[in-house]
Amino acid sequence: MERKSHMDAFGAVALVAFALHLAFNQVVIKWTNGGFGPVFAAGLRSTGAVVVLLIWMRLRGVSLTVPRDAIPAGIFSGTLFALEFMCLFSALDFTTVSRASVIFYSMPVWLAIASHFVIPSDRMTGLRMAGLVLAMSGVALALLDRSDTTASLAGDILALTSALCWAGIALCVKITPLNRVPPAQQLMFQVVVSAPLLLLAAAVLGDFIRDLQPVHIAGLLFQIIAVASLGFLAWFWLLSMYPASSVASFSFLSPVFAVILGWLLLNEDVGPKVWMALFLVAAGIYLINRRPRSV
């Protein structure tokens, strides 16, 4: 398929489905933590993703070769990837999907702030500044809301750290030689580096196996195949097909879907402050990613 100059119906449906897919993954992580220690599960996910990606790249004839000058940035992005998912899996062990998702999906906020200072062509505009204020207000509201008995400050901080690591990965790709590396190799860097780091961390930071049931194994396989490998490749494909700003504008849907799914599937008690925080973060992300129409 040739690259599109604008978003069409197929792209819109695919991006809505992908946002729902990512939101459902938060629920799956929560489920999976019932059978595996969270850091160990994250390590197994990266290990399995290495295998799936190797098979996919071999079948598609995709080379593993990358420019030598991109290797340090690739290792750094993989280290951030390990920290991101160590924190996210642990956050979902401490707190609800709804709270963790509102905070975790604030990533575009931190990326916009960092990009303003290090990328001259990506300065703040009035519209993006308004979105930044809205989104940061939503994150602050979520962090300060202690009315929910399931709220965990440790979980909130871990989710925020995970969002910052995610933003760091995106910025690393933008400003280092890694931006010349094809998406499949970028993803391979992240899972290859993160797998041993997470498995080593699991030996120090937590348990390996809990009350393991078939549903937990199924959840882990879903994360390996449908999210950590083929899911992210589908995301990169959509980025290659449609304008980046149009693709990014759909990112506000993921926290919305995650809160709804946590409420529907896990019977989470989502209080009015969480709904308000969700609205502020989603609206802020939309404004940050929105680009003025050309006249």
Tab-separated table of N, CA, C and O in Angstrom, residues 171-290:
chain	number	residue	atom	x	y	z
A	171	LEU	N	11.959	10.156	22.558
A	171	LEU	CA	12.902	11.250	22.320
A	171	LEU	C	14.240	10.709	21.815
A	171	LEU	O	14.863	11.302	20.918
A	172	CYS	N	14.669	9.586	22.366
A	172	CYS	CA	15.912	8.960	21.932
A	172	CYS	C	15.857	8.613	20.445
A	172	CYS	O	16.820	8.835	19.705
A	173	VAL	N	14.722	8.091	20.015
A	173	VAL	CA	14.554	7.742	18.600
A	173	VAL	C	14.598	8.991	17.720
A	173	VAL	O	15.130	8.977	16.608
A	174	LYS	N	14.072	10.087	18.246
A	174	LYS	CA	14.010	11.323	17.463
A	174	LYS	C	15.368	11.978	17.270
A	174	LYS	O	15.650	12.528	16.201
A	175	ILE	N	16.225	11.959	18.278
A	175	ILE	CA	17.410	12.824	18.256
A	175	ILE	C	18.737	12.077	18.132
A	175	ILE	O	19.787	12.703	18.150
A	176	THR	N	18.700	10.757	18.033
A	176	THR	CA	19.936	9.989	17.918
A	176	THR	C	19.966	9.252	16.577
A	176	THR	O	18.974	9.227	15.847
A	177	PRO	N	21.110	8.647	16.237
A	177	PRO	CA	21.177	7.866	14.995
A	177	PRO	C	20.165	6.726	14.916
A	177	PRO	O	19.985	6.128	13.851
A	178	LEU	N	19.491	6.439	16.022
A	178	LEU	CA	18.462	5.403	16.006
A	178	LEU	C	17.314	5.753	15.055
A	178	LEU	O	16.570	4.874	14.628
A	179	ASN	N	17.179	7.060	14.727
A	179	ASN	CA	16.101	7.454	13.823
A	179	ASN	C	16.332	6.960	12.390
A	179	ASN	O	15.432	7.039	11.553
A	180	ARG	N	17.527	6.460	12.118
A	180	ARG	CA	17.806	5.884	10.799
A	180	ARG	C	17.643	4.364	10.785
A	180	ARG	O	17.862	3.727	9.758
A	181	VAL	N	17.267	3.798	11.926
A	181	VAL	CA	17.100	2.351	12.034
A	181	VAL	C	15.634	1.997	11.782
A	181	VAL	O	14.740	2.613	12.373
A	182	PRO	N	15.347	1.021	10.930
A	182	PRO	CA	13.953	0.622	10.661
A	182	PRO	C	13.244	0.175	11.931
A	182	PRO	O	13.888	-0.290	12.889
A	183	PRO	N	11.921	0.301	11.979
A	183	PRO	CA	11.157	0.001	13.194
A	183	PRO	C	11.389	-1.394	13.770
A	183	PRO	O	11.470	-1.550	14.989
A	184	ALA	N	11.478	-2.407	12.918
A	184	ALA	CA	11.646	-3.766	13.430
A	184	ALA	C	12.953	-3.894	14.216
A	184	ALA	O	12.991	-4.526	15.284
A	185	GLN	N	14.019	-3.289	13.708
A	185	GLN	CA	15.296	-3.342	14.418
A	185	GLN	C	15.268	-2.516	15.697
A	185	GLN	O	15.893	-2.866	16.691
A	186	GLN	N	14.546	-1.388	15.671
A	186	GLN	CA	14.381	-0.604	16.901
A	186	GLN	C	13.714	-1.443	17.983
A	186	GLN	O	14.154	-1.472	19.145
A	187	LEU	N	12.639	-2.111	17.606
A	187	LEU	CA	11.909	-2.944	18.562
A	187	LEU	C	12.775	-4.108	19.033
A	187	LEU	O	12.746	-4.472	20.216
A	188	MET	N	13.565	-4.678	18.127
A	188	MET	CA	14.459	-5.773	18.508
A	188	MET	C	15.478	-5.308	19.546
A	188	MET	O	15.759	-6.015	20.520
A	189	PHE	N	16.038	-4.117	19.361
A	189	PHE	CA	16.947	-3.557	20.360
A	189	PHE	C	16.271	-3.543	21.734
A	189	PHE	O	16.851	-3.953	22.740
A	190	GLN	N	15.044	-3.060	21.761
A	190	GLN	CA	14.356	-2.873	23.033
A	190	GLN	C	14.092	-4.198	23.739
A	190	GLN	O	14.306	-4.317	24.950
A	191	VAL	N	13.633	-5.204	23.005
A	191	VAL	CA	13.310	-6.469	23.671
A	191	VAL	C	14.569	-7.277	23.987
A	191	VAL	O	14.637	-7.959	25.022
A	192	VAL	N	15.583	-7.217	23.115
A	192	VAL	CA	16.823	-7.963	23.367
A	192	VAL	C	17.545	-7.418	24.593
A	192	VAL	O	18.040	-8.173	25.437
A	193	VAL	N	17.611	-6.106	24.711
A	193	VAL	CA	18.298	-5.503	25.864
A	193	VAL	C	17.480	-5.659	27.137
A	193	VAL	O	18.017	-5.951	28.219
A	194	SER	N	16.169	-5.480	27.030
A	194	SER	CA	15.330	-5.494	28.233
A	194	SER	C	15.144	-6.889	28.814
A	194	SER	O	14.996	-7.028	30.041
A	195	ALA	N	15.149	-7.933	27.978
A	195	ALA	CA	14.864	-9.284	28.476
A	195	ALA	C	15.818	-9.703	29.602
A	195	ALA	O	15.362	-10.059	30.707
A	196	PRO	N	17.137	-9.671	29.401
A	196	PRO	CA	18.021	-10.090	30.504
A	196	PRO	C	17.989	-9.135	31.692
A	196	PRO	O	18.097	-9.571	32.849
A	197	LEU	N	17.821	-7.834	31.417
A	197	LEU	CA	17.766	-6.867	32.521
A	197	LEU	C	16.563	-7.135	33.413
A	197	LEU	O	16.656	-7.102	34.653
A	198	LEU	N	15.418	-7.419	32.812
A	198	LEU	CA	14.202	-7.662	33.587
A	198	LEU	C	14.279	-8.985	34.346
A	198	LEU	O	13.842	-9.074	35.503
A	199	LEU	N	14.825	-10.011	33.700
A	199	LEU	CA	14.936	-11.304	34.380
A	199	LEU	C	15.902	-11.224	35.555
A	199	LEU	O	15.663	-11.823	36.611
A	200	LEU	N	16.994	-10.459	35.393
A	200	LEU	CA	17.915	-10.259	36.509
A	200	LEU	C	17.256	-9.458	37.623
A	200	LEU	O	17.419	-9.769	38.810
A	201	ALA	N	16.505	-8.430	37.242
A	201	ALA	CA	15.811	-7.618	38.248
A	201	ALA	C	14.783	-8.441	39.006
A	201	ALA	O	14.590	-8.255	40.208
A	202	ALA	N	14.122	-9.367	38.296
A	202	ALA	CA	13.117	-10.207	38.944
A	202	ALA	C	13.730	-11.069	40.035
A	202	ALA	O	13.090	-11.346	41.064
A	203	ALA	N	14.972	-11.481	39.841
A	203	ALA	CA	15.642	-12.308	40.839
A	203	ALA	C	15.931	-11.541	42.122
A	203	ALA	O	16.096	-12.129	43.190
A	204	VAL	N	15.952	-10.209	42.004
A	204	VAL	CA	16.292	-9.364	43.152
A	204	VAL	C	15.045	-8.714	43.760
A	204	VAL	O	14.917	-8.610	44.983
A	205	LEU	N	14.113	-8.312	42.892
A	205	LEU	CA	13.034	-7.426	43.335
A	205	LEU	C	11.732	-8.118	43.700
A	205	LEU	O	10.861	-7.493	44.307
A	206	GLY	N	11.552	-9.376	43.311
A	206	GLY	CA	10.235	-9.933	43.598
A	206	GLY	C	10.149	-11.422	43.370
A	206	GLY	O	11.149	-12.113	43.158
A	207	ASP	N	8.897	-11.905	43.389
A	207	ASP	CA	8.642	-13.323	43.219
A	207	ASP	C	8.583	-13.700	41.738
A	207	ASP	O	8.455	-12.845	40.873
A	208	PHE	N	8.694	-14.987	41.477
A	208	PHE	CA	8.634	-15.489	40.113
A	208	PHE	C	7.235	-16.020	39.790
A	208	PHE	O	6.605	-15.579	38.839
A	209	ILE	N	6.780	-16.988	40.556
A	209	ILE	CA	5.496	-17.630	40.290
A	209	ILE	C	4.572	-17.434	41.486
A	209	ILE	O	4.992	-17.590	42.644
A	210	ARG	N	3.305	-17.123	41.181
A	210	ARG	CA	2.297	-16.984	42.223
A	210	ARG	C	1.307	-18.144	42.092
A	210	ARG	O	1.716	-19.288	41.983
A	211	ASP	N	0.052	-17.858	42.045
A	211	ASP	CA	-0.964	-18.909	41.881
A	211	ASP	C	-1.193	-19.113	40.377
A	211	ASP	O	-2.187	-18.664	39.812
A	212	LEU	N	-0.259	-19.804	39.733
A	212	LEU	CA	-0.257	-19.905	38.279
A	212	LEU	C	-1.392	-20.787	37.773
A	212	LEU	O	-1.532	-21.940	38.191
A	213	GLN	N	-2.184	-20.225	36.847
A	213	GLN	CA	-3.295	-20.926	36.212
A	213	GLN	C	-3.179	-20.765	34.697
A	213	GLN	O	-2.462	-19.885	34.209
A	214	PRO	N	-3.903	-21.604	33.913
A	214	PRO	CA	-3.842	-21.480	32.450
A	214	PRO	C	-4.169	-20.078	31.940
A	214	PRO	O	-3.593	-19.616	30.947
A	215	VAL	N	-5.072	-19.371	32.610
A	215	VAL	CA	-5.449	-18.032	32.141
A	215	VAL	C	-4.265	-17.076	32.215
A	215	VAL	O	-4.132	-16.166	31.383
A	216	HIS	N	-3.379	-17.274	33.183
A	216	HIS	CA	-2.209	-16.407	33.314
A	216	HIS	C	-1.202	-16.672	32.189
A	216	HIS	O	-0.596	-15.741	31.658
A	217	ILE	N	-1.049	-17.945	31.831
A	217	ILE	CA	-0.170	-18.289	30.703
A	217	ILE	C	-0.735	-17.727	29.407
A	217	ILE	O	0.007	-17.185	28.571
A	218	ALA	N	-2.055	-17.832	29.234
A	218	ALA	CA	-2.700	-17.272	28.038
A	218	ALA	C	-2.502	-15.764	27.972
A	218	ALA	O	-2.251	-15.200	26.905
A	219	GLY	N	-2.598	-15.114	29.127
A	219	GLY	CA	-2.392	-13.669	29.165
A	219	GLY	C	-0.976	-13.287	28.781
A	219	GLY	O	-0.757	-12.306	28.053
A	220	LEU	N	-0.001	-14.071	29.240
A	220	LEU	CA	1.394	-13.804	28.896
A	220	LEU	C	1.635	-14.012	27.402
A	220	LEU	O	2.309	-13.206	26.750
A	221	LEU	N	1.057	-15.065	26.827
A	221	LEU	CA	1.199	-15.318	25.393
A	221	LEU	C	0.558	-14.204	24.576
A	221	LEU	O	1.082	-13.801	23.531
A	222	PHE	N	-0.576	-13.697	25.054
A	222	PHE	CA	-1.226	-12.568	24.373
A	222	PHE	C	-0.302	-11.366	24.343
A	222	PHE	O	-0.149	-10.706	23.317
A	223	GLN	N	0.346	-11.086	25.461
A	223	GLN	CA	1.252	-9.942	25.511
A	223	GLN	C	2.461	-10.135	24.595
A	223	GLN	O	2.897	-9.193	23.917
A	224	ILE	N	2.995	-11.356	24.561
A	224	ILE	CA	4.172	-11.626	23.731
A	224	ILE	C	3.854	-11.468	22.251
A	224	ILE	O	4.574	-10.795	21.507
A	225	ILE	N	2.762	-12.099	21.813
A	225	ILE	CA	2.462	-12.170	20.385
A	225	ILE	C	1.684	-10.951	19.900
A	225	ILE	O	2.025	-10.327	18.894
A	226	ALA	N	0.640	-10.610	20.641
A	226	ALA	CA	-0.292	-9.594	20.146
A	226	ALA	C	0.089	-8.171	20.525
A	226	ALA	O	-0.464	-7.221	19.965
A	227	VAL	N	1.017	-8.015	21.466
A	227	VAL	CA	1.373	-6.658	21.904
A	227	VAL	C	2.858	-6.373	21.691
A	227	VAL	O	3.234	-5.509	20.893
A	228	ALA	N	3.729	-7.100	22.390
A	228	ALA	CA	5.144	-6.738	22.433
A	228	ALA	C	5.872	-6.959	21.122
A	228	ALA	O	6.938	-6.390	20.907
A	229	SER	N	5.329	-7.755	20.221
A	229	SER	CA	6.006	-7.989	18.939
A	229	SER	C	5.121	-7.553	17.778
A	229	SER	O	5.294	-6.461	17.225
A	230	LEU	N	4.136	-8.357	17.404
A	230	LEU	CA	3.325	-8.043	16.226
A	230	LEU	C	2.471	-6.791	16.424
A	230	LEU	O	2.219	-6.050	15.473
A	231	GLY	N	2.045	-6.535	17.652
A	231	GLY	CA	1.234	-5.345	17.903
A	231	GLY	C	2.001	-4.061	17.638
A	231	GLY	O	1.504	-3.159	16.959
A	232	PHE	N	3.224	-3.983	18.151
A	232	PHE	CA	4.030	-2.788	17.923
A	232	PHE	C	4.474	-2.669	16.469
A	232	PHE	O	4.615	-1.566	15.942
A	233	LEU	N	4.674	-3.809	15.790
A	233	LEU	CA	4.996	-3.753	14.359
A	233	LEU	C	3.817	-3.171	13.577
A	233	LEU	O	4.011	-2.402	12.627
A	234	ALA	N	2.591	-3.512	13.980
A	234	ALA	CA	1.408	-2.948	13.324
A	234	ALA	C	1.347	-1.436	13.544
A	234	ALA	O	0.988	-0.672	12.633
A	235	TRP	N	1.725	-1.002	14.745
A	235	TRP	CA	1.750	0.435	15.045
A	235	TRP	C	2.756	1.162	14.155
A	235	TRP	O	2.468	2.205	13.581
A	236	PHE	N	3.942	0.584	14.038
A	236	PHE	CA	4.962	1.183	13.177
A	236	PHE	C	4.498	1.216	11.719
A	236	PHE	O	4.785	2.156	10.982
A	237	TRP	N	3.772	0.175	11.297
A	237	TRP	CA	3.252	0.140	9.929
A	237	TRP	C	2.258	1.283	9.708
A	237	TRP	O	2.286	1.952	8.677
A	238	LEU	N	1.385	1.508	10.687
A	238	LEU	CA	0.422	2.606	10.568
A	238	LEU	C	1.144	3.951	10.503
A	238	LEU	O	0.741	4.845	9.750
A	239	LEU	N	2.228	4.091	11.275
A	239	LEU	CA	3.014	5.326	11.221
A	239	LEU	C	3.655	5.524	9.854
A	239	LEU	O	3.819	6.651	9.385
A	240	SER	N	4.007	4.417	9.207
A	240	SER	CA	4.619	4.513	7.878
A	240	SER	C	3.600	4.805	6.794
A	240	SER	O	3.945	5.262	5.706
A	241	MET	N	2.317	4.559	7.088
A	241	MET	CA	1.271	4.723	6.081
A	241	MET	C	0.576	6.081	6.153
A	241	MET	O	0.125	6.615	5.143
A	242	TYR	N	0.475	6.653	7.354
A	242	TYR	CA	-0.314	7.870	7.557
A	242	TYR	C	0.548	8.950	8.215
A	242	TYR	O	1.555	8.646	8.855
A	243	PRO	N	0.151	10.236	8.072
A	243	PRO	CA	0.904	11.314	8.714
A	243	PRO	C	1.027	11.086	10.215
A	243	PRO	O	0.056	10.715	10.881
A	244	ALA	N	2.231	11.320	10.748
A	244	ALA	CA	2.493	11.048	12.160
A	244	ALA	C	1.560	11.821	13.079
A	244	ALA	O	1.099	11.300	14.103
A	245	SER	N	1.253	13.072	12.728
A	245	SER	CA	0.376	13.877	13.582
A	245	SER	C	-1.033	13.298	13.629
A	245	SER	O	-1.696	13.315	14.662
A	246	SER	N	-1.497	12.761	12.498
A	246	SER	CA	-2.834	12.155	12.457
A	246	SER	C	-2.870	10.883	13.290
A	246	SER	O	-3.834	10.622	14.020
A	247	VAL	N	-1.810	10.090	13.198
A	247	VAL	CA	-1.742	8.858	13.983
A	247	VAL	C	-1.691	9.186	15.471
A	247	VAL	O	-2.401	8.591	16.288
A	248	ALA	N	-0.853	10.151	15.837
A	248	ALA	CA	-0.685	10.502	17.248
A	248	ALA	C	-1.960	11.047	17.865
A	248	ALA	O	-2.203	10.887	19.064
A	249	SER	N	-2.794	11.687	17.056
A	249	SER	CA	-4.014	12.298	17.601
A	249	SER	C	-4.984	11.267	18.158
A	249	SER	O	-5.877	11.610	18.931
A	250	PHE	N	-4.821	10.001	17.808
A	250	PHE	CA	-5.694	8.955	18.329
A	250	PHE	C	-5.220	8.435	19.686
A	250	PHE	O	-5.906	7.619	20.298
A	251	SER	N	-4.054	8.884	20.139
A	251	SER	CA	-3.494	8.344	21.375
A	251	SER	C	-4.332	8.675	22.602
A	251	SER	O	-4.257	7.971	23.613
A	252	PHE	N	-5.153	9.718	22.519
A	252	PHE	CA	-5.972	10.077	23.678
A	252	PHE	C	-7.028	9.024	23.974
A	252	PHE	O	-7.583	8.979	25.081
A	253	LEU	N	-7.314	8.134	23.012
A	253	LEU	CA	-8.342	7.118	23.213
A	253	LEU	C	-7.883	6.003	24.154
A	253	LEU	O	-8.709	5.379	24.826
A	254	SER	N	-6.575	5.727	24.206
A	254	SER	CA	-6.098	4.603	25.024
A	254	SER	C	-6.440	4.746	26.506
A	254	SER	O	-6.958	3.794	27.108
A	255	PRO	N	-6.182	5.905	27.145
A	255	PRO	CA	-6.566	5.993	28.560
A	255	PRO	C	-8.081	5.935	28.762
A	255	PRO	O	-8.551	5.411	29.769
A	256	VAL	N	-8.833	6.465	27.800
A	256	VAL	CA	-10.297	6.405	27.896
A	256	VAL	C	-10.757	4.952	27.905
A	256	VAL	O	-11.525	4.518	28.775
A	257	PHE	N	-10.284	4.189	26.935
A	257	PHE	CA	-10.660	2.780	26.842
A	257	PHE	C	-10.178	1.997	28.060
A	257	PHE	O	-10.872	1.102	28.553
A	258	ALA	N	-8.978	2.311	28.562
A	258	ALA	CA	-8.427	1.571	29.697
A	258	ALA	C	-9.276	1.762	30.952
A	258	ALA	O	-9.540	0.796	31.684
A	259	VAL	N	-9.707	2.982	31.200
A	259	VAL	CA	-10.550	3.240	32.373
A	259	VAL	C	-11.886	2.506	32.234
A	259	VAL	O	-12.376	1.873	33.183
A	260	ILE	N	-12.472	2.552	31.041
A	260	ILE	CA	-13.755	1.880	30.811
A	260	ILE	C	-13.613	0.368	30.975
A	260	ILE	O	-14.457	-0.287	31.607
A	261	LEU	N	-12.528	-0.207	30.429
A	261	LEU	CA	-12.337	-1.649	30.541
A	261	LEU	C	-12.046	-2.077	31.977
A	261	LEU	O	-12.493	-3.149	32.415
A	262	GLY	N	-11.282	-1.272	32.713
A	262	GLY	CA	-11.044	-1.580	34.116
A	262	GLY	C	-12.339	-1.599	34.903
A	262	GLY	O	-12.535	-2.445	35.792
A	263	TRP	N	-13.226	-0.689	34.571
A	263	TRP	CA	-14.538	-0.599	35.220
A	263	TRP	C	-15.418	-1.792	34.835
A	263	TRP	O	-16.054	-2.413	35.684
A	264	LEU	N	-15.427	-2.138	33.533
A	264	LEU	CA	-16.306	-3.199	33.040
A	264	LEU	C	-15.799	-4.601	33.373
A	264	LEU	O	-16.575	-5.463	33.807
A	265	LEU	N	-14.508	-4.839	33.159
A	265	LEU	CA	-13.974	-6.197	33.254
A	265	LEU	C	-13.431	-6.544	34.636
A	265	LEU	O	-13.407	-7.720	35.011
A	266	LEU	N	-12.965	-5.539	35.367
A	266	LEU	CA	-12.363	-5.801	36.674
A	266	LEU	C	-13.199	-5.256	37.830
A	266	LEU	O	-12.784	-5.331	38.985
A	267	ASN	N	-14.363	-4.676	37.491
A	267	ASN	CA	-15.254	-4.104	38.514
A	267	ASN	C	-14.559	-3.065	39.379
A	267	ASN	O	-14.815	-2.965	40.592
A	268	GLU	N	-13.654	-2.298	38.756
A	268	GLU	CA	-12.974	-1.256	39.505
A	268	GLU	C	-13.927	-0.112	39.819
A	268	GLU	O	-14.757	0.280	38.982
A	269	ASP	N	-13.793	0.405	41.008
A	269	ASP	CA	-14.604	1.547	41.429
A	269	ASP	C	-13.925	2.828	40.949
A	269	ASP	O	-12.940	3.279	41.533
A	270	VAL	N	-14.460	3.393	39.873
A	270	VAL	CA	-13.870	4.599	39.285
A	270	VAL	C	-14.640	5.808	39.808
A	270	VAL	O	-15.773	6.068	39.407
A	271	GLY	N	-14.009	6.548	40.701
A	271	GLY	CA	-14.656	7.695	41.309
A	271	GLY	C	-14.698	8.903	40.392
A	271	GLY	O	-14.044	8.935	39.338
A	272	PRO	N	-15.467	9.931	40.773
A	272	PRO	CA	-15.619	11.118	39.927
A	272	PRO	C	-14.301	11.844	39.658
A	272	PRO	O	-14.115	12.409	38.582
A	273	LYS	N	-13.366	11.824	40.604
A	273	LYS	CA	-12.091	12.512	40.378
A	273	LYS	C	-11.250	11.802	39.321
A	273	LYS	O	-10.527	12.445	38.564
A	274	VAL	N	-11.341	10.476	39.274
A	274	VAL	CA	-10.615	9.737	38.244
A	274	VAL	C	-11.194	10.037	36.871
A	274	VAL	O	-10.464	10.228	35.890
A	275	TRP	N	-12.538	10.091	36.786
A	275	TRP	CA	-13.174	10.439	35.510
A	275	TRP	C	-12.769	11.842	35.073
A	275	TRP	O	-12.500	12.091	33.896
A	276	MET	N	-12.720	12.774	36.023
A	276	MET	CA	-12.312	14.142	35.695
A	276	MET	C	-10.848	14.177	35.255
A	276	MET	O	-10.493	14.854	34.277
A	277	ALA	N	-9.984	13.440	35.959
A	277	ALA	CA	-8.575	13.371	35.573
A	277	ALA	C	-8.436	12.784	34.174
A	277	ALA	O	-7.639	13.266	33.363
A	278	LEU	N	-9.227	11.748	33.897
A	278	LEU	CA	-9.204	11.130	32.568
A	278	LEU	C	-9.595	12.128	31.495
A	278	LEU	O	-8.943	12.233	30.450
A	279	PHE	N	-10.650	12.893	31.737
A	279	PHE	CA	-11.100	13.885	30.758
A	279	PHE	C	-10.013	14.928	30.502
A	279	PHE	O	-9.724	15.271	29.354
A	280	LEU	N	-9.372	15.408	31.559
A	280	LEU	CA	-8.345	16.433	31.403
A	280	LEU	C	-7.131	15.894	30.642
A	280	LEU	O	-6.605	16.562	29.746
A	281	VAL	N	-6.700	14.677	30.990
A	281	VAL	CA	-5.540	14.091	30.309
A	281	VAL	C	-5.857	13.821	28.842
A	281	VAL	O	-5.055	14.144	27.948
A	282	ALA	N	-7.019	13.226	28.558
A	282	ALA	CA	-7.377	12.901	27.178
A	282	ALA	C	-7.511	14.173	26.332
A	282	ALA	O	-7.021	14.234	25.195
A	283	ALA	N	-8.163	15.194	26.884
A	283	ALA	CA	-8.306	16.458	26.150
A	283	ALA	C	-6.945	17.104	25.918
A	283	ALA	O	-6.671	17.636	24.833
A	284	GLY	N	-6.092	17.041	26.928
A	284	GLY	CA	-4.753	17.616	26.783
A	284	GLY	C	-3.926	16.905	25.731
A	284	GLY	O	-3.260	17.544	24.904
A	285	ILE	N	-3.968	15.580	25.729
A	285	ILE	CA	-3.224	14.810	24.730
A	285	ILE	C	-3.728	15.136	23.322
A	285	ILE	O	-2.937	15.273	22.378
A	286	TYR	N	-5.045	15.267	23.187
A	286	TYR	CA	-5.609	15.599	21.875
A	286	TYR	C	-5.085	16.945	21.379
A	286	TYR	O	-4.667	17.084	20.226
A	287	LEU	N	-5.062	17.938	22.251
A	287	LEU	CA	-4.595	19.273	21.847
A	287	LEU	C	-3.088	19.277	21.567
A	287	LEU	O	-2.627	19.951	20.640
A	288	ILE	N	-2.320	18.516	22.354
A	288	ILE	CA	-0.873	18.459	22.144
A	288	ILE	C	-0.551	17.875	20.771
A	288	ILE	O	0.365	18.324	20.079
A	289	ASN	N	-1.312	16.869	20.360
A	289	ASN	CA	-1.042	16.194	19.094
A	289	ASN	C	-1.735	16.833	17.897
A	289	ASN	O	-1.419	16.505	16.756
A	290	ARG	N	-2.662	17.754	18.150
A	290	ARG	CA	-3.397	18.366	17.056
A	290	ARG	C	-2.540	19.401	16.359
A	290	ARG	O	-1.819	20.149	16.985
